[in-house]
Structures are given as C-alpha cells and as structure tokens.
Coordinates of C-alpha atoms in Angstrom, one line a residue:
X912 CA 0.0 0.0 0.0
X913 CA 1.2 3.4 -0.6
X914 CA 2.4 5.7 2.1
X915 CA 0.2 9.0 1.0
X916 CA 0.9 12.8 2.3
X917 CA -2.2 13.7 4.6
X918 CA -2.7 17.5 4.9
X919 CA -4.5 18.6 8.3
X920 CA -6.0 22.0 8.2
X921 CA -3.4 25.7 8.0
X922 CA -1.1 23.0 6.4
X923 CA 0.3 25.2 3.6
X924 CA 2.0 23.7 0.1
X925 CA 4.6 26.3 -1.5
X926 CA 6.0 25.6 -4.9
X927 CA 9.5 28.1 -5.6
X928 CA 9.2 30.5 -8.1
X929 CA 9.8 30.1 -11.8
X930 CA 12.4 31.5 -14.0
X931 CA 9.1 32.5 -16.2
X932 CA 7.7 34.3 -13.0
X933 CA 10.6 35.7 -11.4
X934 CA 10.9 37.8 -14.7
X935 CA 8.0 38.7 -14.7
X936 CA 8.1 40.3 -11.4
X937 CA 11.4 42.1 -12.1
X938 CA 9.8 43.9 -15.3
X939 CA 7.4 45.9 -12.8
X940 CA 8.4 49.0 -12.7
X941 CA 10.7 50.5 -9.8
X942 CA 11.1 46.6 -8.4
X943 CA 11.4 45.8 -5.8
X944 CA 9.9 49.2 -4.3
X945 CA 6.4 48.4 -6.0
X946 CA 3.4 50.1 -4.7
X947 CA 0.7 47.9 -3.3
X948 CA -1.6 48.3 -6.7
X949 CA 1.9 46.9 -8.4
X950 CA 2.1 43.9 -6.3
X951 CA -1.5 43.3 -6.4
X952 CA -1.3 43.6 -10.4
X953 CA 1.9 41.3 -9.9
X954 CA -0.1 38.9 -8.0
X955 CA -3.0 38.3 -10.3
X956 CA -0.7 37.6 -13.1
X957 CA 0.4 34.7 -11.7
X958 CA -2.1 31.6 -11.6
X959 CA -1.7 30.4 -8.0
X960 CA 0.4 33.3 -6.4
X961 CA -1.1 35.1 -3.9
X962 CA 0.2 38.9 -2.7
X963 CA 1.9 37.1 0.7
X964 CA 3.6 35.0 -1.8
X965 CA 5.1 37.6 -3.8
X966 CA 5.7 39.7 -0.7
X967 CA 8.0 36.7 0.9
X968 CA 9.2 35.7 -2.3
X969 CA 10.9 39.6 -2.5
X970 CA 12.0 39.6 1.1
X971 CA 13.9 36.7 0.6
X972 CA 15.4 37.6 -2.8
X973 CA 16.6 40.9 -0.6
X974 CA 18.5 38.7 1.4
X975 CA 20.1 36.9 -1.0
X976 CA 18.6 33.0 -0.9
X977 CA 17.8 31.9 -4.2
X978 CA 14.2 30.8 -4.5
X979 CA 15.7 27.3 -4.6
X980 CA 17.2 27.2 -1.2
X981 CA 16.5 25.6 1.6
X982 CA 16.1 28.5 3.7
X983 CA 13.4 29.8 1.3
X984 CA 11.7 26.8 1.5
X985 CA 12.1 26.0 5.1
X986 CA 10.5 29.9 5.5
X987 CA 7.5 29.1 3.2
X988 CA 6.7 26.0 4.1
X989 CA 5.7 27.4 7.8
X990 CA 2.5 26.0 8.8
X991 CA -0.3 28.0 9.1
X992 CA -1.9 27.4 12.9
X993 CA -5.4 29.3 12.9
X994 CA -6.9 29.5 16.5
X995 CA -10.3 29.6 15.3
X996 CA -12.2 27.3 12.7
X997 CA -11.8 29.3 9.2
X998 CA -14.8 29.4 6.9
X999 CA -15.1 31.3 3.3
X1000 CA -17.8 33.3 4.4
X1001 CA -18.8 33.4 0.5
X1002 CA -20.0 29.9 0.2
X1003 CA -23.1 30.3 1.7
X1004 CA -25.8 27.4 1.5
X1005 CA -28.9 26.0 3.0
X1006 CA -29.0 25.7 6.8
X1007 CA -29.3 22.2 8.7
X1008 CA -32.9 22.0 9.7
X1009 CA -33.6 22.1 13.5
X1010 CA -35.7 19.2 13.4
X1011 CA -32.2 16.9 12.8
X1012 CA -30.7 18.3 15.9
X1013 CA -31.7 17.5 19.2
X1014 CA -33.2 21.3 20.2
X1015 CA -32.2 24.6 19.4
X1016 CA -30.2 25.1 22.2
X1017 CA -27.5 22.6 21.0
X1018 CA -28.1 24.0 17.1
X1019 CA -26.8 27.5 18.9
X1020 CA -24.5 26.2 21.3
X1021 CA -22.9 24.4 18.1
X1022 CA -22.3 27.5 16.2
X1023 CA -20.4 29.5 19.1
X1024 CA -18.6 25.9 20.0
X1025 CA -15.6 28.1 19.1
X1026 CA -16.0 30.7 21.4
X1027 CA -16.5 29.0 24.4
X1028 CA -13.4 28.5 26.1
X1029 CA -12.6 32.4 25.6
X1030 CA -16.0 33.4 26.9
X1031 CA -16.0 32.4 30.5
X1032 CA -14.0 35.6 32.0
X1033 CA -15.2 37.6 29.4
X1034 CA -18.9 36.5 30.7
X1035 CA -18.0 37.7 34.4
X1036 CA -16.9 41.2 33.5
X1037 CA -19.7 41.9 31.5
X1038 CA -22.0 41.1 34.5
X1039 CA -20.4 42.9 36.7
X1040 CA -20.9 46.0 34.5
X1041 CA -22.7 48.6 36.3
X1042 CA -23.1 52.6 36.3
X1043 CA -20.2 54.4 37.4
X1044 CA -21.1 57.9 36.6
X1045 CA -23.3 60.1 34.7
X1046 CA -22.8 63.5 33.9
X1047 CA -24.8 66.4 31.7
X1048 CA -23.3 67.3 28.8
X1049 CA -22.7 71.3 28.4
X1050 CA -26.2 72.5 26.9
X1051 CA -29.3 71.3 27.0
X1052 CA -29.5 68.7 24.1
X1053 CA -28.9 65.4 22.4
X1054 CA -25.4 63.6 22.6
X1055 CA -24.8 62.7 19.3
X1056 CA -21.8 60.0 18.6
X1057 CA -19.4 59.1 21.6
X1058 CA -15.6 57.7 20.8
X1059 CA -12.8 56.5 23.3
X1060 CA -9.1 57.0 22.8
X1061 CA -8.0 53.8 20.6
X1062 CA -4.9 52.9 22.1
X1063 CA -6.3 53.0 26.0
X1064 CA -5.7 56.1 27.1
X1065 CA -8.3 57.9 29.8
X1066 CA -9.9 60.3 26.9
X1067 CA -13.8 60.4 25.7
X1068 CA -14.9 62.4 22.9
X1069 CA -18.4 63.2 22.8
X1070 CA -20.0 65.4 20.0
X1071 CA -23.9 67.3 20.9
X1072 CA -26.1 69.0 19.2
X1073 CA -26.5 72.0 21.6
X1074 CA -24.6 75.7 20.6
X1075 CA -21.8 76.8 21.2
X1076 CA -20.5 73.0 23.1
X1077 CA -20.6 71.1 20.2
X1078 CA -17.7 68.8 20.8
X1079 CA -15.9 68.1 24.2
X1080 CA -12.8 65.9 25.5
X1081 CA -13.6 64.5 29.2
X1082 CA -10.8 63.5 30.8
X1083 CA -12.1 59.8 32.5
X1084 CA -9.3 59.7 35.1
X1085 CA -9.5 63.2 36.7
X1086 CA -13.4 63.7 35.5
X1087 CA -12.6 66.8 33.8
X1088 CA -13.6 68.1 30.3
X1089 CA -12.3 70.5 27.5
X1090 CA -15.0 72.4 25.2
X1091 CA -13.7 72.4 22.0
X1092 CA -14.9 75.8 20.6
X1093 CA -14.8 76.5 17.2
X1094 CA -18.0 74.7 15.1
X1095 CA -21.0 76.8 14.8
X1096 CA -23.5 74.1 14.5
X1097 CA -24.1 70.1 15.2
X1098 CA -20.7 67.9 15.6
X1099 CA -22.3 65.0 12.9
X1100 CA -19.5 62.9 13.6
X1101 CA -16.3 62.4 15.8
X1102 CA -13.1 60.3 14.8
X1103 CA -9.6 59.9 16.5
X1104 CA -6.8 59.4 14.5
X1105 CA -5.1 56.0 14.6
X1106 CA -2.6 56.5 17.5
X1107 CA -5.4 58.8 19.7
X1108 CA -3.0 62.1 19.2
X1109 CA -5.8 64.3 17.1
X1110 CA -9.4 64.5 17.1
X1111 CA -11.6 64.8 14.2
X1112 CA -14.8 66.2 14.1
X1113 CA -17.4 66.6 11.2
X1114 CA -20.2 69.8 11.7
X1115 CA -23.3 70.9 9.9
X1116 CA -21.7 74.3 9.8
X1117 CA -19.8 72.5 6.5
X1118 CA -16.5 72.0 8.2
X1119 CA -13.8 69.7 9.0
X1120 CA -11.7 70.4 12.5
X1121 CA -8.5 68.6 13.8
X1122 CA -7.8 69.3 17.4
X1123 CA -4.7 68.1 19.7
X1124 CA -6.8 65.8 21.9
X1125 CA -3.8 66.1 24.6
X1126 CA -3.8 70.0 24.9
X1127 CA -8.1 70.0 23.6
X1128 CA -6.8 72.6 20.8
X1129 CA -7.4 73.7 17.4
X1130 CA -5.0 72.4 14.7
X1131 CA -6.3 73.0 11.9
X1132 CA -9.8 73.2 10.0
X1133 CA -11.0 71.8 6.7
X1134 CA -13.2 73.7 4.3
X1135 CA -14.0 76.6 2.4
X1136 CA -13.0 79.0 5.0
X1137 CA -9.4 77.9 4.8
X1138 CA -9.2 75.8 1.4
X1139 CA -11.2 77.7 -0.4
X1140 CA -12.8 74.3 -1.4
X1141 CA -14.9 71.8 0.6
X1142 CA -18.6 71.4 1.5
X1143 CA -21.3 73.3 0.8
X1144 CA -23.5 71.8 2.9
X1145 CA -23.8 70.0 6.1
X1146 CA -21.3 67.6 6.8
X1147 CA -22.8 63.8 7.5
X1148 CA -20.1 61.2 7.7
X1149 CA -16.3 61.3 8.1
X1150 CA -14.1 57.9 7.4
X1151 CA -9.8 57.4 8.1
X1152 CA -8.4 55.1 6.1
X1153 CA -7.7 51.6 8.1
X1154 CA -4.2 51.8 6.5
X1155 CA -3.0 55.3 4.8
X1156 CA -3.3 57.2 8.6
X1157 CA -3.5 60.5 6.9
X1158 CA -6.2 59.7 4.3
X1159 CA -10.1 61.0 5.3
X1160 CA -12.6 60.4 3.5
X1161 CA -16.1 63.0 4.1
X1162 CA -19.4 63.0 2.5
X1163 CA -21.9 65.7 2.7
X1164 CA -25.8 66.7 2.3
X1165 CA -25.0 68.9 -1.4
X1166 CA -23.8 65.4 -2.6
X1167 CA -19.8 66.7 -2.1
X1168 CA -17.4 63.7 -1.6
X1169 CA -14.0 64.5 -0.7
X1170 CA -10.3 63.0 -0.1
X1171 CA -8.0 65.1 2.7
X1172 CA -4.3 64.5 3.9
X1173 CA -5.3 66.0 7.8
X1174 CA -2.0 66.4 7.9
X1175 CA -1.3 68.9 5.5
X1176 CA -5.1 70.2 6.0
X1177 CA -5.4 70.5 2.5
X1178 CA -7.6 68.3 0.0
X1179 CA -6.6 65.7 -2.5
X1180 CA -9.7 65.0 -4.4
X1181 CA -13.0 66.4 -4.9
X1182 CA -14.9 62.7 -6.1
X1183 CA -18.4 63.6 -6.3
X1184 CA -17.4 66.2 -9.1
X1185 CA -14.8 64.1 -10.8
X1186 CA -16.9 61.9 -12.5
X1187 CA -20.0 63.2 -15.1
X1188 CA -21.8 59.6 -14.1
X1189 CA -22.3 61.6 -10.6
X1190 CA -23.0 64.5 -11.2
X1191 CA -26.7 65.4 -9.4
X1192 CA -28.8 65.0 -13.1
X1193 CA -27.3 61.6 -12.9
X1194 CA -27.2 59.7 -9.8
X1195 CA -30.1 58.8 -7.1
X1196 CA -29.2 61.4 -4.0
X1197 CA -27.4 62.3 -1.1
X1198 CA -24.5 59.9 0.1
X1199 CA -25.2 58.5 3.4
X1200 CA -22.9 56.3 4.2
X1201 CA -18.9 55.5 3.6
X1202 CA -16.3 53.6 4.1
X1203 CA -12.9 52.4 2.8
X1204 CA -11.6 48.9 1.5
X1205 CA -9.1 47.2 3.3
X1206 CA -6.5 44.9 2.5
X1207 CA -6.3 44.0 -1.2
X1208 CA -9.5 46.4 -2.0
X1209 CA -7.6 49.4 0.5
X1210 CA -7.8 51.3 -3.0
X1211 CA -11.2 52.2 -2.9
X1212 CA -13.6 53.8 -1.2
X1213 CA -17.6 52.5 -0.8
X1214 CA -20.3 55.3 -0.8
X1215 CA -24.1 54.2 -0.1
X1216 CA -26.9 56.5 -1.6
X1217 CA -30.8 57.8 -0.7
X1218 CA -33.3 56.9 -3.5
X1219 CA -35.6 58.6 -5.2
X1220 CA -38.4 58.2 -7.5
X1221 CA -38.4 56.2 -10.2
X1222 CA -34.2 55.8 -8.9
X1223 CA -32.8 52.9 -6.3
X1224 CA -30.3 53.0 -3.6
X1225 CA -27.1 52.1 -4.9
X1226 CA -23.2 51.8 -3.9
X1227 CA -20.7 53.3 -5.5
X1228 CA -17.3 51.6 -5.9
X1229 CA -14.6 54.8 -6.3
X1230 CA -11.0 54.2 -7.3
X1231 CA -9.1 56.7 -4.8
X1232 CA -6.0 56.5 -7.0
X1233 CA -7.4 57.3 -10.4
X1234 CA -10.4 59.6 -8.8
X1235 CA -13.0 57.9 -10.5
X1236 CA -16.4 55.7 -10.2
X1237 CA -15.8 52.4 -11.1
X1238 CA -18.3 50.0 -10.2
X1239 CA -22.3 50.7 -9.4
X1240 CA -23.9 47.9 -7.6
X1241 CA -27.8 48.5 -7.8
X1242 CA -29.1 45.7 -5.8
X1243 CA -31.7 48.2 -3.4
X1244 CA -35.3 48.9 -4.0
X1245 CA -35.0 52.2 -2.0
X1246 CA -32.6 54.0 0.0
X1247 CA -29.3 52.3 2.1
X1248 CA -28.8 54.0 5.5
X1249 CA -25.9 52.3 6.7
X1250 CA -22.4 50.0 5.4
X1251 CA -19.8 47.8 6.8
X1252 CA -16.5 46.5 5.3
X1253 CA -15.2 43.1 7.1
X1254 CA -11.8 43.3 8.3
X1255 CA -10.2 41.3 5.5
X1256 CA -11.7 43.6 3.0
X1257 CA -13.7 40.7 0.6
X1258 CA -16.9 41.6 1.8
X1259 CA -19.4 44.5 2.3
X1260 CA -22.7 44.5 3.7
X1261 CA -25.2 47.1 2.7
X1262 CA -28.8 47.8 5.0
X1263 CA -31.0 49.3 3.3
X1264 CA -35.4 51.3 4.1
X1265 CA -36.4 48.4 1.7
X1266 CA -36.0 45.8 4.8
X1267 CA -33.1 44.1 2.9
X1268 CA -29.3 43.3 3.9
X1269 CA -27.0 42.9 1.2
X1270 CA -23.8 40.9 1.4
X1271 CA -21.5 41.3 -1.3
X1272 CA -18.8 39.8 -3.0
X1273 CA -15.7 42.7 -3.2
X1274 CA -13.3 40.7 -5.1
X1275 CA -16.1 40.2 -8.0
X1276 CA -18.1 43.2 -6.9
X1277 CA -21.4 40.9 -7.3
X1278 CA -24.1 40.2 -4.8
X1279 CA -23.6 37.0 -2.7
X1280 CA -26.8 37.1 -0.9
X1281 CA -29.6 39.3 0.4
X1282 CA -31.0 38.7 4.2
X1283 CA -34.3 39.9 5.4
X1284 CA -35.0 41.6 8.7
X1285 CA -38.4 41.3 8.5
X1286 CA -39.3 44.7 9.8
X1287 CA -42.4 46.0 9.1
X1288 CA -43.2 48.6 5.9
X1289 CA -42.0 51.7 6.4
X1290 CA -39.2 51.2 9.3
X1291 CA -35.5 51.6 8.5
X1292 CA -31.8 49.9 9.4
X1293 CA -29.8 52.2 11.6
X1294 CA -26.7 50.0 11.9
X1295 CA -25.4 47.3 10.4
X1296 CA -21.2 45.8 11.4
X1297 CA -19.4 42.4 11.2
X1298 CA -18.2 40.1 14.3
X1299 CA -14.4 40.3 14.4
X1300 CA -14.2 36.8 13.7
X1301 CA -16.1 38.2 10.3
X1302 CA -19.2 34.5 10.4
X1303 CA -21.4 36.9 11.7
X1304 CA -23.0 39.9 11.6
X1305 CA -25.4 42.1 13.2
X1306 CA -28.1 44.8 12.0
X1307 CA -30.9 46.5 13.6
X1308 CA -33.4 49.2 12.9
X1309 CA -36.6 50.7 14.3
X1310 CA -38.5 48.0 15.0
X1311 CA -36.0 47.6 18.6
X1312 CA -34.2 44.3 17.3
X1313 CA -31.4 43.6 17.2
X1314 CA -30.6 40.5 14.6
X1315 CA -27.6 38.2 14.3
X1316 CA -26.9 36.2 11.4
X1317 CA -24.1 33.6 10.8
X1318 CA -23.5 33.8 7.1
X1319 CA -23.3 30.0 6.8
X1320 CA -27.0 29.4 7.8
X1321 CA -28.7 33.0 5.5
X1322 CA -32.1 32.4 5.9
X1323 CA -33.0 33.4 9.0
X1324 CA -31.3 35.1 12.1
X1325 CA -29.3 33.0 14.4
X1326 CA -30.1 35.2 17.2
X1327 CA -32.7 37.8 17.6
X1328 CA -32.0 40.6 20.6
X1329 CA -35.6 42.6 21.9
X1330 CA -35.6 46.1 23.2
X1331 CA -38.9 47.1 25.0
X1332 CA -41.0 49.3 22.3
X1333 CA -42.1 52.0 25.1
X1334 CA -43.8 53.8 22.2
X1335 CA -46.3 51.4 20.7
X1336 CA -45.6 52.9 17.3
X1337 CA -44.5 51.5 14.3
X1338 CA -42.5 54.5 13.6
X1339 CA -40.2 55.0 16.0
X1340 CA -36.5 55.7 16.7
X1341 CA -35.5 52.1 17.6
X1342 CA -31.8 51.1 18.4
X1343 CA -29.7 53.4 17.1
X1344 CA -26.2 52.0 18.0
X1345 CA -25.3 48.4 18.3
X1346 CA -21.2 47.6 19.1
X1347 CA -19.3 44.4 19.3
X1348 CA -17.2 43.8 22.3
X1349 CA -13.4 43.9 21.0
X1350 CA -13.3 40.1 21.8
X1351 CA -16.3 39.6 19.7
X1352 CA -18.1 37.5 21.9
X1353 CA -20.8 40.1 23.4
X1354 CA -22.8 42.6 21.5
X1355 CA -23.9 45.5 23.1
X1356 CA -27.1 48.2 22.2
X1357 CA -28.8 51.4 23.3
X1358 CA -32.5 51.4 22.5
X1359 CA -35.5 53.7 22.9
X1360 CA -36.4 52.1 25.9
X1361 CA -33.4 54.2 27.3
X1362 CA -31.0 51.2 28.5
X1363 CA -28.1 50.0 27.6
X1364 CA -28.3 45.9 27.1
X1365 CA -25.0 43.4 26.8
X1366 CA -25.8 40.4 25.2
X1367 CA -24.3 36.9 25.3
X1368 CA -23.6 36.0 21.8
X1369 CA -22.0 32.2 22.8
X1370 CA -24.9 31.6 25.0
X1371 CA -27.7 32.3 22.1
X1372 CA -28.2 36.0 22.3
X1373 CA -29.0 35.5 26.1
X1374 CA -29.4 39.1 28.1
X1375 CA -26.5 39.1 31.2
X1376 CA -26.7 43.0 31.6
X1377 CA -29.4 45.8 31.5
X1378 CA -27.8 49.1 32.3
X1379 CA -30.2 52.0 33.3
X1380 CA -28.5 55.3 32.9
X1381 CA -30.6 57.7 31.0
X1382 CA -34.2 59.5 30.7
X1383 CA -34.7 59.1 27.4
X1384 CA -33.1 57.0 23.8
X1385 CA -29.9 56.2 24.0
X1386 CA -28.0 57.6 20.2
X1387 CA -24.6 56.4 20.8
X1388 CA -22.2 53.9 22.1
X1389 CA -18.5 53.5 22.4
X1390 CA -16.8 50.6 23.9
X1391 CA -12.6 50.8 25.0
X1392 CA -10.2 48.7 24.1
X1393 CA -9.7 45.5 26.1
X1394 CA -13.7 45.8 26.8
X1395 CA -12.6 47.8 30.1
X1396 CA -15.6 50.8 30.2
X1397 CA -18.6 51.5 28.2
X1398 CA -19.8 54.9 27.5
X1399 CA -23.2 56.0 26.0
X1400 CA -24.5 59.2 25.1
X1401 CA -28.4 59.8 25.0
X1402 CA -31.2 62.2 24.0
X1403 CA -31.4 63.3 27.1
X1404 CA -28.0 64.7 26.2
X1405 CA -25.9 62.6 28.9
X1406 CA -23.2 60.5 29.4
X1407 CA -22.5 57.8 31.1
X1408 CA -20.1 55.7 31.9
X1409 CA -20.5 51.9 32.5
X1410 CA -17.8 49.3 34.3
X1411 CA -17.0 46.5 36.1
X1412 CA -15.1 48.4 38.6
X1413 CA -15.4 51.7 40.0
X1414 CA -11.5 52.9 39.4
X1415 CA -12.8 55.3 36.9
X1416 CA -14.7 58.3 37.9
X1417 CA -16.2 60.8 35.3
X1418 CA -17.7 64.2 37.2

C-alpha cells in the first residue's frame, strides 16, 4: 500500500518560483519598491500566487537566498496554525434544519462551539458592569456619537447638538472636560486618528476640524474657510483610512465627496465632481454612508446612496488612485442608511429602508446574498457591522431588534436581541447604535427604551446585563479597548459611563 501525504488544516503547500515568474516580477516597474496596486497587479498575473507569496518571495530575494534554497523553502513551508475554525464566508448554502438536531439550544450552542473556552472571564466582567457615573453634557440637548481614545488612554470624545458646546474631551481619570470651541453648529460625527494624538470632528456648519486631543486645541480646520474648497452643505459622515493614517474620507448633504491629507489640512480630491456619471442629473441622491476597502480592496472607497423616485439606492465603488467611479452595484429597491467593510476587505454589507441586507462579493463586486430583517413597511436599518471573527453579523433598525446572522446558515437570524417598544408605534426611533465587544463574543445596544443591554452572543443571544443610565433614547455607544468601560451618550444629552469596577470616575 502506498504511504500518502495527509494534509491537516493551515497545512500550507509552497512551490519556488519560476524563472518564467521571477521575470515577470522584475519587469514591474521600480522593483522591488512596488506600490501595493503593483504587487496586487503582480499577484493576479500569476495563476496560484497570492500577494503574501510575492511579498515573501521579494523579502527573501533581498537577502540573497535563491528561490531554490533551503532557507526559502524551510520559510515558506511554515504552517499556518489558525486559532479559530476558518470558513469562506462566501459559500453560503442551506441551513441544517432544527428538526435533525436534538433542540435549538444545541443548534446555537454548536455555532459558538468556538467561542467558548474564551467566553467564561469575558462573561464575568460583563455582568459585573454597572453605572459608574453620569454627567450632563454642556447644553441642554442630544449627545450625538461618543468615541474613546483607541490605544487606552483615559480620553472620551463626545460630540452634541446643543450651541456653542458642540464637541468636548472628558478626561475619565481626573473627570474633567475640554470644550472644543470652534463649530458653529451640530458635531455630525467624531473620529480619533489611529494612535489617539488628534481629534476629528465633522459639523453641519460645513467644516472639518483637527484638534490636539492632549492639549483639547485647534490644529487645523478643513473647508471653504481655509481651502477655499470643501462642503457646501452639512457635513454627515467622516471615514480614516484603516491603513493610509492621513487619508479621510467625508461626504456631505449637497452630494460633495472629498479625499484630505489631515496632515497637511489640505484636500486631495473632490470625487463627487470628478466623475460626469455623478454629477446630481445623474445619480439617485445624497450619500449616506462610507467607508474604505481594506487589505487588497484598500484602493477604494464605498459610498451608499438615498433613492428617489423612479431611482434605487445604490453603492458606488470609487478608485481613490485614479479619482474615478468604477463599479455601481444596484441591488436596493429604496434607499441604504448604513455599510460595513469586514476586516479582510472581501466583503461589504449594505442595510437598506427596503428591509433588505445585502452581502456582497468585493473581489467580483457581485451580490452573494440578500437577508431579510423582517421589519415591518415603512421602518428603516440604523446600523449594520461584522463580528471580528467576520461569520457573523449584526443589524438593527426601528423596529427595537437587534438581529444576528451567521453567514453560513442565510435564511433566517441566528439570534434575535428585543428592546422594550415603550412607544407602541410602528414608527419609532429604535436602536440606534449596536457595538461588538473587541473580543467579539458580546454585542452591546442602546435602544429607545433608554438602556443600555449586553448580550451573550456564545450563550444564544441571552441578556447578562441591563444598564439604566438615562431619561430618554440612547443615540450612541463607544466601547474601550480591552472591553474595560462603556460609554453612552443619550437624547437626554448625557453621558454615562459603565464598568465593572469603579476605578474610573467621570464628574
């Protein structure tokens, strides 16, 4: 009998390079300082090769080992050892019934199977979450969009509708606060850069600010009042690039889309008039949404659009480098309200007032499959965002749901998360901000019913936390890294802060 080569899972098969294929990388221009669209071209050209490939296959050549030797080999034949079970999220198929499993309990408890040994401690500290302090933000309206410091440190942005205290810094430590003076109407949206050291915050007054979120002061500010170019109308969305820390992206109500390096302060394209396909005569409506590719797709941007009559929401596909639309997907009956990118960059979800979430396809830029919500005519999806682990995701709208899917099993939700519907109404403000703890094993949402809930997502979607801290619909949430605090911002324009400790104090 023959002695046959078994292969166990991450096990990884490299082949060295071929004369053929080494020249063709070395007739790339500038090789080997290629840009990333160079290797990517590079990449595609060669049946089998993937950009890792070429990337190892050039650090090695640097050093001198032929691709031959056993050093190059000994390098790429490195097992892959993933610590989670790895699924294309692409191949999607018909679910196993629950009448061939024992109950539902075990079909749940066999999707999260994964998560389980991680979820234990991670379980205790969510319980133990509780209220830690509460304070009125200057003015005497709603908190609009909340944001921690993304490397850990004490800071909390918080942006408000109320004039002149649009946008403030509280300091969580010392429970002090900055007023960031300058915007003359809503802060629309708040950002920190990648390494917490500026704040960036989007108005209706048509401009773009960056502030020194150590000394809470004013850098620099983008628009028409400085650039002599920008908006021209209120200012909706604001996106950094995941990769390209100076890149931001910002879309606005006249149907403006532009590119600024925020560290120069100065702008690098104006999209929305850069291409006669989207122009106003010619496309839908306002933008709504944004967001950038990552990884192979970190090229382009992804805008989602309003509808109008007679016209479908649609997502537009721009090619930062070139400045230029190049892919329409039209898959909506009416408007999208909200996108996410997953963390590889192959797929994009779109959620949409025609009840509908889209998953699509980014490397083919076709639609993979479209999920219902069943929500009820005439409600909308306010948020929609992969797991980390990128098998699920989660959307919810007005209807105060929030709904998980596993994009293995499409038909119906895996998990479905209640909010109490104080209202009665079928139009209603819903949950407005759903966030996924950074281990990805808890989801938590602010609803109209004015809490703040933290779900179980290993345990089927079961409730371990209800946190009361406001007098009326929570609008944003925030979670810190390493799931430490949770802060929420409501229409009863405070915010709270939520632990399992109380070492942090916010006046």
């Amino acid at each position: 009998m023959r002695n046959f080569l078994r292969l166990n899972d991450g096990d990884v098969l490299h082949v060295p390079f071929a004369p053929s294929e080494i020249a063709l990388l070395h007739s790339e221009p500038h090789y080997p300082s290629i840009s990333l669209e160079a290797l990517s071209r590079a990449s595609r050209k060669l049946p089998g090769r993937t950009m890792s490939d070429v990337t190892n296959f050039m650090k090695f050549e640097k050093k001198g080992y032929p691709p031959d030797s056993v050093e190059y080999l000994r390098a790429q034949s490195k097992p892959i050892v993933f610590k989670k079970p790895q699924t294309d999220t692409r191949t999607l198929h018909n679910p196993t019934t629950l009448s061939d499993l024992c109950s539902k309990r075990e079909y749940l408890s066999t999707l999260f199977s994964w998560q389980k040994q991680r979820s234990l401690s991670s379980l205790i500290r969510f319980r133990n979450f509780q209220k830690i302090s509460s304070t009125t933000a200057p003015g005497h309206d709603s908190v609009v969009d909340v944001k921690f410091d993304p490397i850990g440190r004490p800071r909390l942005a918080v942006g408000s509708t109320q004039s002149p205290n649009q946008a403030i810094i509280y300091n969580i430590k010392t429970g002090k606060h900055s007023i960031l003076e300058g915007h003359k109407s809503t802060v629309s949206d708040t950002l920190f850069n990648h390494d917490g050291e500026l704040l960036i915050t989007a108005s209706y007054d048509t401009t773009i600010k960056i502030w020194s979120a150590e000394e809470a002061t004013l850098l620099r500010t983008l628009g028409k009042m400085e650039c002599s170019v920008g908006h021209g109308d209120s200012i909706d969305r604001l996106a950094l690039h995941p990769t390209h820390y100076k890149l931001l992206a910002s879309c606005a109500r006249d149907r403006t889309l532009f590119l600024w390096d925020i560290e120069r302060g100065v702008p690098l394209r104006d999209l929305g008039r850069s291409d006669p396909s989207f122009l106003p005569k010619n496309w839908p409506g306002s933008i709504i949404d944004l967001t950038f590719g990552r990884g192979e797709h970190s090229q382009y941007l992804y805008t989602a659009t309003d509808s109008k009559p007679s016209k479908k929401g649609q997502v537009h596909i721009w090619d930062m480098e070139v400045g230029k639309l190049v892919t329409l997907l039209e898959y909506h009956k009416e408007s999208i309200s909200c996108l996410s990118c997953s963390g590889s960059g192959s797929l994009l979800l779109s959620g949409s007032a025609d009840r509908t979430v889209n998953l699509f396809d980014l490397d083919d830029q076709k639609l993979i499959h479209s999920f219902s919500t069943h929500l009820v005519p005439g409600q909308d999806l306010n948020t929609v965002s992969f797991s980390p682990c990128e098998r699920y995701f989660q959307c919810a709208g007005e209807d105060n749901k929030v709904l998980v899917f596993d994009l293995r099993f499409p038909k119906n939700p895996a998990q479905v998360l209640h909010h109490q519907n104080l209202s009665g109404n079928v139009h209603q403000q819903g949950i407005s901000s759903v966030q996924w703890s950074n281990s990805g094993l808890h989801l938590i949402s602010g609803g109209e019913d004015a809490e703040v809930r933290i779900w179980d997502i290993c345990a089927g979607g079961s409730l371990i936390n209800s946190l009361k801290g406001h007098a009326a619909p929570v609008s944003s949430i925030a979670v810190a890294p390493c799931d430490s605090l949770i802060a929420s911002g409501g229409d009863d324009c405070c915010v709270t802060l939520y632990s399992p400790n109380d070492n942090y104090q916010l006046e």
